[in-house]
Coordinates of N, CA and C in Angstrom, one line a residue:
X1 N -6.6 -29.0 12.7 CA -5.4 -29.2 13.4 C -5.6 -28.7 14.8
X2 N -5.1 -29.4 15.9 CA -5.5 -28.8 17.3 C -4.4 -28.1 17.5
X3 N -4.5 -27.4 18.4 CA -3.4 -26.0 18.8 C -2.4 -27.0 19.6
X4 N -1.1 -26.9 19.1 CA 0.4 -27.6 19.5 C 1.0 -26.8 20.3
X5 N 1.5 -26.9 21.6 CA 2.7 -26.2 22.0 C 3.8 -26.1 21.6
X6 N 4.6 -24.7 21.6 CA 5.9 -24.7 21.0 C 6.6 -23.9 22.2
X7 N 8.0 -24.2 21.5 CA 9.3 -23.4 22.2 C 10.0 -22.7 21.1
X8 N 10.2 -21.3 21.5 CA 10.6 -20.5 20.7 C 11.8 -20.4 21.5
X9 N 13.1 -20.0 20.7 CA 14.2 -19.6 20.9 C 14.2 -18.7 21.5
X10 N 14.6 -17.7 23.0 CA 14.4 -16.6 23.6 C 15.4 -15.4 22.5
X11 N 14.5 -14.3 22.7 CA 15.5 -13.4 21.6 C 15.2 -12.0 22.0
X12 N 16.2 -11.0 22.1 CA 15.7 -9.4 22.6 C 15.8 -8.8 21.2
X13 N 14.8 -8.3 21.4 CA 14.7 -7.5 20.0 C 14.3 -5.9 20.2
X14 N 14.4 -5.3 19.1 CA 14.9 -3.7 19.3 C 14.0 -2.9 17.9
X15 N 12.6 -2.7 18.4 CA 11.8 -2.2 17.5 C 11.7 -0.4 17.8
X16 N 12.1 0.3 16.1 CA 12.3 1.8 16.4 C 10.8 2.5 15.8
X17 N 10.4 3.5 16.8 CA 9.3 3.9 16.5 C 8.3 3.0 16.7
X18 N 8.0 2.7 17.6 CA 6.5 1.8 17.8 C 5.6 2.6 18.6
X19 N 4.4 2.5 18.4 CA 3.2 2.3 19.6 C 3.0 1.4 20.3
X20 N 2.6 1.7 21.5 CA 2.3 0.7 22.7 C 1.0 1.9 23.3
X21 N -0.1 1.0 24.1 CA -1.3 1.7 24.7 C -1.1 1.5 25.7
X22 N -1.4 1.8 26.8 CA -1.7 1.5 28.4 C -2.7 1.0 28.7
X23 N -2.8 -0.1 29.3 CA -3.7 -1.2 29.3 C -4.2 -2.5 28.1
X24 N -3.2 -2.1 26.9 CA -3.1 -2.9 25.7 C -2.2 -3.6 25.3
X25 N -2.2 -5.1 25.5 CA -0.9 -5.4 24.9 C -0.8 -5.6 23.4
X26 N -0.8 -5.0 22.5 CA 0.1 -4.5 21.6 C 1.1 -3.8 21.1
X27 N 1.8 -4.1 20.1 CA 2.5 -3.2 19.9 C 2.8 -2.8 18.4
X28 N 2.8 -1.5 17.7 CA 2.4 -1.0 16.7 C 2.7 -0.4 15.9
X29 N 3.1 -0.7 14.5 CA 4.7 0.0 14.0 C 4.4 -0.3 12.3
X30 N 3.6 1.3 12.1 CA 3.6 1.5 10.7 C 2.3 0.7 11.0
X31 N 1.5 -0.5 9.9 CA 0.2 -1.1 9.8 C 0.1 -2.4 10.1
X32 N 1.5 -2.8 11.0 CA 1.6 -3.7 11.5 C 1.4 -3.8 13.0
X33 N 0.4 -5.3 13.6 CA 0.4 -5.0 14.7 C 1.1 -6.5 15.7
X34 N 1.3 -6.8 16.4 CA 2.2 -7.4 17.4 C 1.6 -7.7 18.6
X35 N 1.2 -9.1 18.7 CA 0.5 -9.3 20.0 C 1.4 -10.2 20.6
X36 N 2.3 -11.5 20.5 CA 3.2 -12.3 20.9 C 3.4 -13.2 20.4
X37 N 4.3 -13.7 20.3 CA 4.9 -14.5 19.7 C 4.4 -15.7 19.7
X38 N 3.7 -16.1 20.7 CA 2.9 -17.3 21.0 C 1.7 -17.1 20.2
X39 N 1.1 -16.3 20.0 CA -0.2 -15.9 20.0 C -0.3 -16.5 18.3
X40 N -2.0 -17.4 18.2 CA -2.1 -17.8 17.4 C -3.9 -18.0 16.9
X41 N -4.3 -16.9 16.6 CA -5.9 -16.5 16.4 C -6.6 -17.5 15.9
X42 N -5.8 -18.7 15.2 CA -6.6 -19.7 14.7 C -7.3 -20.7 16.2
X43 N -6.5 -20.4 17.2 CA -6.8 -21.4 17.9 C -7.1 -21.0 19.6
X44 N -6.2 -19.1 19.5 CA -6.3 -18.7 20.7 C -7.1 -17.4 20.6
X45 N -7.1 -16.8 22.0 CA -8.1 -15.3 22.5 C -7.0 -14.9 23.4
X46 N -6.8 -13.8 22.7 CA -5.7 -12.9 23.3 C -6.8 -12.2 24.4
X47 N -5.7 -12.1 25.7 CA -6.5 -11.1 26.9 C -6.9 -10.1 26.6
X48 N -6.6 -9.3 25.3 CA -7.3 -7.9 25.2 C -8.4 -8.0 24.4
X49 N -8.7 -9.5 23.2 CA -10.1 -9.5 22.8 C -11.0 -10.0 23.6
X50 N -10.5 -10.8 24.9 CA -11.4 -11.0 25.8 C -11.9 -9.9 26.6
X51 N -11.0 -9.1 26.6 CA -11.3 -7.9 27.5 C -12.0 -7.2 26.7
X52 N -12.4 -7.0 25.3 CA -13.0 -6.3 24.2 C -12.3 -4.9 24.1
X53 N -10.9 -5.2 24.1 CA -9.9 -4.1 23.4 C -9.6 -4.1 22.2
X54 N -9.5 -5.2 21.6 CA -9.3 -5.5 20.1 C -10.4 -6.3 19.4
X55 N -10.7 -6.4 18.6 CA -11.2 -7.2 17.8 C -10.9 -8.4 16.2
X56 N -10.8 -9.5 15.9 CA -10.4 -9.8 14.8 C -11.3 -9.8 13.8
X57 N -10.6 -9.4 12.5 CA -11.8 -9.7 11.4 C -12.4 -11.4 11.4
X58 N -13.4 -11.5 10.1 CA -13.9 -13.0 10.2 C -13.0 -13.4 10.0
X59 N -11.9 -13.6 8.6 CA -10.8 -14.3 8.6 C -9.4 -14.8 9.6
X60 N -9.8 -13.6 10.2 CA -8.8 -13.4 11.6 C -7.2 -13.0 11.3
X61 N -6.9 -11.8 10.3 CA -5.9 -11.9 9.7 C -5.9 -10.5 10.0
X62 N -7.0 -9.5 10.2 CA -6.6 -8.5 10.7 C -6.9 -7.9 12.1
X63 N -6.5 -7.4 12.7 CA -7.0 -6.4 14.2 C -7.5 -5.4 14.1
X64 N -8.4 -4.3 15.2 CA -9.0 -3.4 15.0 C -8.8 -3.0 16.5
X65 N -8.0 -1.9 16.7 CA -8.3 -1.3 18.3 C -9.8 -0.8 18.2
X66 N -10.0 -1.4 19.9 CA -11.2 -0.9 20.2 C -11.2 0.2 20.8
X67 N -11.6 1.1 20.4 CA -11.1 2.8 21.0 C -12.1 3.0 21.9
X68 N -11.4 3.1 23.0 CA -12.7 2.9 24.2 C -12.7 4.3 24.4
X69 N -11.7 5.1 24.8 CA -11.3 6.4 24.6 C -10.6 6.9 23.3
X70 N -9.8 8.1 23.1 CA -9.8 8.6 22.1 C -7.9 9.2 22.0
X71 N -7.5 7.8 21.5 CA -6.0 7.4 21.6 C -5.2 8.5 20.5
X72 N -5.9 9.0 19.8 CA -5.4 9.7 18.4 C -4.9 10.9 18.9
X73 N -6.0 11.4 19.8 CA -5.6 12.8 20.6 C -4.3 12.6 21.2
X74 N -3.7 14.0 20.7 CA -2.0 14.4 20.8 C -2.0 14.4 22.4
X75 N -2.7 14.9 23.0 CA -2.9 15.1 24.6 C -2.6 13.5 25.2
X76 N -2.8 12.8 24.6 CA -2.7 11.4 25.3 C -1.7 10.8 24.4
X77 N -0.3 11.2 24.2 CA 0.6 10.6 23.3 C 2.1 11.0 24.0
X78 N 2.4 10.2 24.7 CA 4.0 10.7 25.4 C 4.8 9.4 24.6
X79 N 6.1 10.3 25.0 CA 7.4 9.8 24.1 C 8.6 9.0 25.2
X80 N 9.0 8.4 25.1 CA 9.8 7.7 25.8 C 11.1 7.3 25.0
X81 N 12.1 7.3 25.2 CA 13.5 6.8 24.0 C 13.5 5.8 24.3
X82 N 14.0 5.2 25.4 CA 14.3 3.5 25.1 C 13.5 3.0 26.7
X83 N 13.1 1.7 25.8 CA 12.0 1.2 26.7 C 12.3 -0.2 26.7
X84 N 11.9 -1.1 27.6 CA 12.0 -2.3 27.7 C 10.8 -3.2 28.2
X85 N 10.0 -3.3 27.1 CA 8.5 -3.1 27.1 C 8.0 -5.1 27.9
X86 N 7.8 -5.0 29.7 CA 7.4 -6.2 29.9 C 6.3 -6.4 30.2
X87 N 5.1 -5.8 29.7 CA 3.9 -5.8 30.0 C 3.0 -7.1 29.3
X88 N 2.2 -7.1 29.8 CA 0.9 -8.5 29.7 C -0.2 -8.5 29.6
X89 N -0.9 -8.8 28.7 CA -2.2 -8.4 29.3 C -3.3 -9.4 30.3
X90 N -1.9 -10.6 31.0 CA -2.8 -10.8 31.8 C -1.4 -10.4 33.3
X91 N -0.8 -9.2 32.7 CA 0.2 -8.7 34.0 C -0.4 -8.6 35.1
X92 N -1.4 -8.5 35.3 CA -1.8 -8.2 36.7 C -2.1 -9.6 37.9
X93 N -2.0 -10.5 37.2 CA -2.5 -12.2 37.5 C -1.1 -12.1 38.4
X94 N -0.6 -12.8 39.5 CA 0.9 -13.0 39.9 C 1.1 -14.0 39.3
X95 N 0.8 -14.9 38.9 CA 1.3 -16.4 38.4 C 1.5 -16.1 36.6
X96 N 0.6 -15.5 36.4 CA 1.2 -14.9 35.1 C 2.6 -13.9 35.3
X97 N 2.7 -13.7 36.0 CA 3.7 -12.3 36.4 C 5.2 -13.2 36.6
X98 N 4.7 -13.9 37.3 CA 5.9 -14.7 37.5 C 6.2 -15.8 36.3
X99 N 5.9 -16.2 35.8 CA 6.6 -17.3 34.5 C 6.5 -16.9 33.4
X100 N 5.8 -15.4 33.0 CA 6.5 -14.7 31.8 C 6.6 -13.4 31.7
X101 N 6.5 -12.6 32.9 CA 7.4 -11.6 32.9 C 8.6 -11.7 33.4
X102 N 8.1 -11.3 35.0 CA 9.9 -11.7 35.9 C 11.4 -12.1 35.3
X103 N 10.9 -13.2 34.3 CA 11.7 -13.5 34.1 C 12.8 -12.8 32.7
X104 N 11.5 -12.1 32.3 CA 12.7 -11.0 31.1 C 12.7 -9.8 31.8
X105 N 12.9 -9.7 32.4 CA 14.0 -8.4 33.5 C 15.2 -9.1 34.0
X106 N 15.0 -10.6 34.3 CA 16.3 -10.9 34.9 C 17.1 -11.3 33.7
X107 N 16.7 -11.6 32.4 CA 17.6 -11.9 31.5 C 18.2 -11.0 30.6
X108 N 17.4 -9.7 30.8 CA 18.0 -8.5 30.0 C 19.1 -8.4 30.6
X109 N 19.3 -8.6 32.3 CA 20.0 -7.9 33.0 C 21.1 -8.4 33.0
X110 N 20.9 -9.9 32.7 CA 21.8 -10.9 32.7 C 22.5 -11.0 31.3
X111 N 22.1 -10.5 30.0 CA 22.3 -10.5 29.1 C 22.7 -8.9 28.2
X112 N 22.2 -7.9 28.4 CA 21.9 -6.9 28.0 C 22.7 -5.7 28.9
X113 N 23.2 -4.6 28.8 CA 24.0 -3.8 29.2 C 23.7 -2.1 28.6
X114 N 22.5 -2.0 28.3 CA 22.4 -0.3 27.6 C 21.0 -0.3 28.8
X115 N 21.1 1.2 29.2 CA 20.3 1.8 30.1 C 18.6 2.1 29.6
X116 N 17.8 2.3 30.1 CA 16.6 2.3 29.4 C 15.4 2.5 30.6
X117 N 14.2 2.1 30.0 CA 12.8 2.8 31.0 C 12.1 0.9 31.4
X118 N 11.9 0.8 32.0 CA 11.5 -0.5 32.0 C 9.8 -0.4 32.0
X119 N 8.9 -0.9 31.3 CA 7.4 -0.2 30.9 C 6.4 -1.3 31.8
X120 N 6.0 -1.1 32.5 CA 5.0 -1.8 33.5 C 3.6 -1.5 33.2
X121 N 2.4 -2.9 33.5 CA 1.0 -2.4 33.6 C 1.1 -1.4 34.6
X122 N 0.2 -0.4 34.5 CA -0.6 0.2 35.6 C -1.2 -0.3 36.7
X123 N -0.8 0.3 38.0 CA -1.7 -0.3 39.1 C -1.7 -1.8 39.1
X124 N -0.4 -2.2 39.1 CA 0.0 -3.4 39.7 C 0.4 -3.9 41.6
X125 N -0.3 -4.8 41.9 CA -0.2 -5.0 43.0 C 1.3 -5.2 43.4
X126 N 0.7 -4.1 44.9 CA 2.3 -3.7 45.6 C 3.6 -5.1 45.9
X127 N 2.7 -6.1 45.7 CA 4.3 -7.2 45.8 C 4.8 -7.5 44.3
X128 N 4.0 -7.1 43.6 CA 4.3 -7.2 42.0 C 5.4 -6.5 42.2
X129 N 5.2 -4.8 42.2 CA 6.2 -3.9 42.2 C 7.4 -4.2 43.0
X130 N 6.7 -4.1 44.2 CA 8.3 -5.0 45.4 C 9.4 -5.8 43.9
X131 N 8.5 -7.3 43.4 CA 9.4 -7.7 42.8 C 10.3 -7.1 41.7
X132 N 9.7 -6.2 41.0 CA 10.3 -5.8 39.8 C 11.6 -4.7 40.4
X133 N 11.3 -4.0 42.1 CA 12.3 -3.5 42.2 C 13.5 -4.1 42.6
X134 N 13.1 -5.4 43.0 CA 14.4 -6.7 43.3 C 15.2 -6.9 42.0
X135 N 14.3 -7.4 41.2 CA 14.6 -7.6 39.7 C 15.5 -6.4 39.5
X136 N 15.5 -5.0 39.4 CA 16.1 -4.3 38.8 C 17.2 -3.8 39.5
X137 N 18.3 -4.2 39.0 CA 19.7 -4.5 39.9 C 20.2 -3.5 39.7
X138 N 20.0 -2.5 38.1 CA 20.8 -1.4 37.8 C 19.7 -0.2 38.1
X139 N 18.8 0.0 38.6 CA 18.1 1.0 39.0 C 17.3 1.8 38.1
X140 N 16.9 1.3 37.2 CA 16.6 1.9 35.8 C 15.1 2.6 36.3
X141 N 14.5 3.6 35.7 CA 13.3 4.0 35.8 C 12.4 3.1 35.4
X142 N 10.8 3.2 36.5 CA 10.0 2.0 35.7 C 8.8 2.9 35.5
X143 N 8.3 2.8 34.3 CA 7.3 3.8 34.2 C 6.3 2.4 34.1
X144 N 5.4 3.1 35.0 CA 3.7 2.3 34.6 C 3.2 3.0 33.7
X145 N 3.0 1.9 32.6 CA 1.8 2.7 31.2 C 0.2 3.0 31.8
X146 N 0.2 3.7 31.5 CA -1.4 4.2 32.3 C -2.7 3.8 30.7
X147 N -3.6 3.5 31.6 CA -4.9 3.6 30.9 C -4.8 4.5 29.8
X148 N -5.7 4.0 28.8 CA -5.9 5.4 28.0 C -5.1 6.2 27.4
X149 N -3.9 5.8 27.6 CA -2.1 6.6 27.2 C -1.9 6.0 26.1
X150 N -1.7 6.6 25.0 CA -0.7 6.0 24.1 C 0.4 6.6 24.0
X151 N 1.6 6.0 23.8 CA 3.4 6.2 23.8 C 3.8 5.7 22.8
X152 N 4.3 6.8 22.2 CA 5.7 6.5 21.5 C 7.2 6.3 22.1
X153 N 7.4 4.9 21.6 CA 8.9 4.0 22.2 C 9.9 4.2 20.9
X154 N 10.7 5.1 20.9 CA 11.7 5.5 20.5 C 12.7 4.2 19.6
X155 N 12.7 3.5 21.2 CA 13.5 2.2 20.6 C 12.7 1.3 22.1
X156 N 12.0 0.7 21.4 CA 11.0 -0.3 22.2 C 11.8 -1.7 22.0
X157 N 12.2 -2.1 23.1 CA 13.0 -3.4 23.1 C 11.9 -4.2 23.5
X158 N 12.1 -5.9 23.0 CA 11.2 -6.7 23.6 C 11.7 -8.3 24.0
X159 N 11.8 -8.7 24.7 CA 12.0 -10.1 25.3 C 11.0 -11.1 24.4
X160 N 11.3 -12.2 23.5 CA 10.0 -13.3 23.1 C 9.9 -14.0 24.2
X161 N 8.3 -14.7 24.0 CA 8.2 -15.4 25.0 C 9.1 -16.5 25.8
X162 N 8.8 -16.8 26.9 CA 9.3 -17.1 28.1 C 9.0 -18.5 28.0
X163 N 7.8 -18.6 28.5 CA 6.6 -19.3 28.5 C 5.5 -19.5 27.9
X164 N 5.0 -20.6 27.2 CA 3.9 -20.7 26.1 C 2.4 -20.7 27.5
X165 N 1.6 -20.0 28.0 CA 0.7 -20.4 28.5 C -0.1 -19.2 28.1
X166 N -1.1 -20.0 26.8 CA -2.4 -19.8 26.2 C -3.5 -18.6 27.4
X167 N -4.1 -18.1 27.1 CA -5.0 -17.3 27.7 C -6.8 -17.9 27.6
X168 N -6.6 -18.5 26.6 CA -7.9 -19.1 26.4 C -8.1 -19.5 25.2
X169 N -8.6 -20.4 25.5 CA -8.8 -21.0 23.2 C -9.9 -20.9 22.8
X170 N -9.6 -20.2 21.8 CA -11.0 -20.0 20.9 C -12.1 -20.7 20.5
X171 N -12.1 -22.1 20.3 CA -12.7 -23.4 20.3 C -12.7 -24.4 21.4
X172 N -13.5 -25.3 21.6 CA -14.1 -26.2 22.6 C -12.8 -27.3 21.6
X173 N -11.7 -28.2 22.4 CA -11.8 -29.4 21.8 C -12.2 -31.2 22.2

């Protein structure tokens, strides 16, 4: 079967106790893991196994952080209560920034009404930031997830996709 585009119904969701890494887009809760809603191993390459942050089994049914550093250590584990997690792992691209991020900042804002930390890649280019401070109409804190950090999100909210655009497919068709 060749990989189909879809439209998912936009939906904010409200995950308690998760993990998220800095520089990883995952997210991780109990032995479950969460790459996007789009995301479909039979037919795609997530930016973090391209980047060789994760890896899949043969079957491709399970994940494996690739611990580049040493995420376990307490020293590298901050806590955050509520978060509004719009990170990407191809956030740093603008054209990715713009048609599926940007756009779930203006819809929480537009939609959504409880105060929170808004969670950014690290060392995002200064018009990126510019935008996200336009975007944020209620002035909310924006923490950039740093490298090598892993965080506990309290209550990790998340936007589904926006926009279906694939990062790379796993097969030639």
């Amino acid at each position: 079967n060749p990989y189909s585009y879809k439209e998912n119904q936009i939906k904010l969701l409200k995950i308690k106790e998760a993990f998220i890494y800095g520089d990883i887009d995952l997210i991780i809760k109990k032995n479950l893991c969460f790459i996007s809603d789009y995301f479909d191993p039979n037919y795609l390459i997530s930016a973090d196994e391209y980047r060789n942050n994760i890896s899949f089994s043969k079957d491709l049914k399970f994940i494996d952080l690739v611990i580049k550093n040493n995420y376990l250590k307490s020293r590298n584990l901050f806590q955050i209560e509520n978060g509004l997690y719009i990170k990407s792992g191809c956030g740093k691209n603008f054209f990715h920034w713009v048609t599926e991020i940007a756009p779930k900042i203006s819809i929480y804002f537009k939609y959504v009404d409880k105060e929170l930390n808004i969670l950014v890649n690290d060392g995002l280019h200064k018009n990126i930031m510019r935008l996200i401070e336009i975007l944020n109409i209620k002035k909310y804190e924006i923490i950039n997830l740093e490298k090598d950090k892993k965080y506990l999100i309290k209550n990790l909210y998340i936007i589904t996709g926006i926009s279906n655009i694939p990062f790379e497919f796993r097969y030639k068709y």
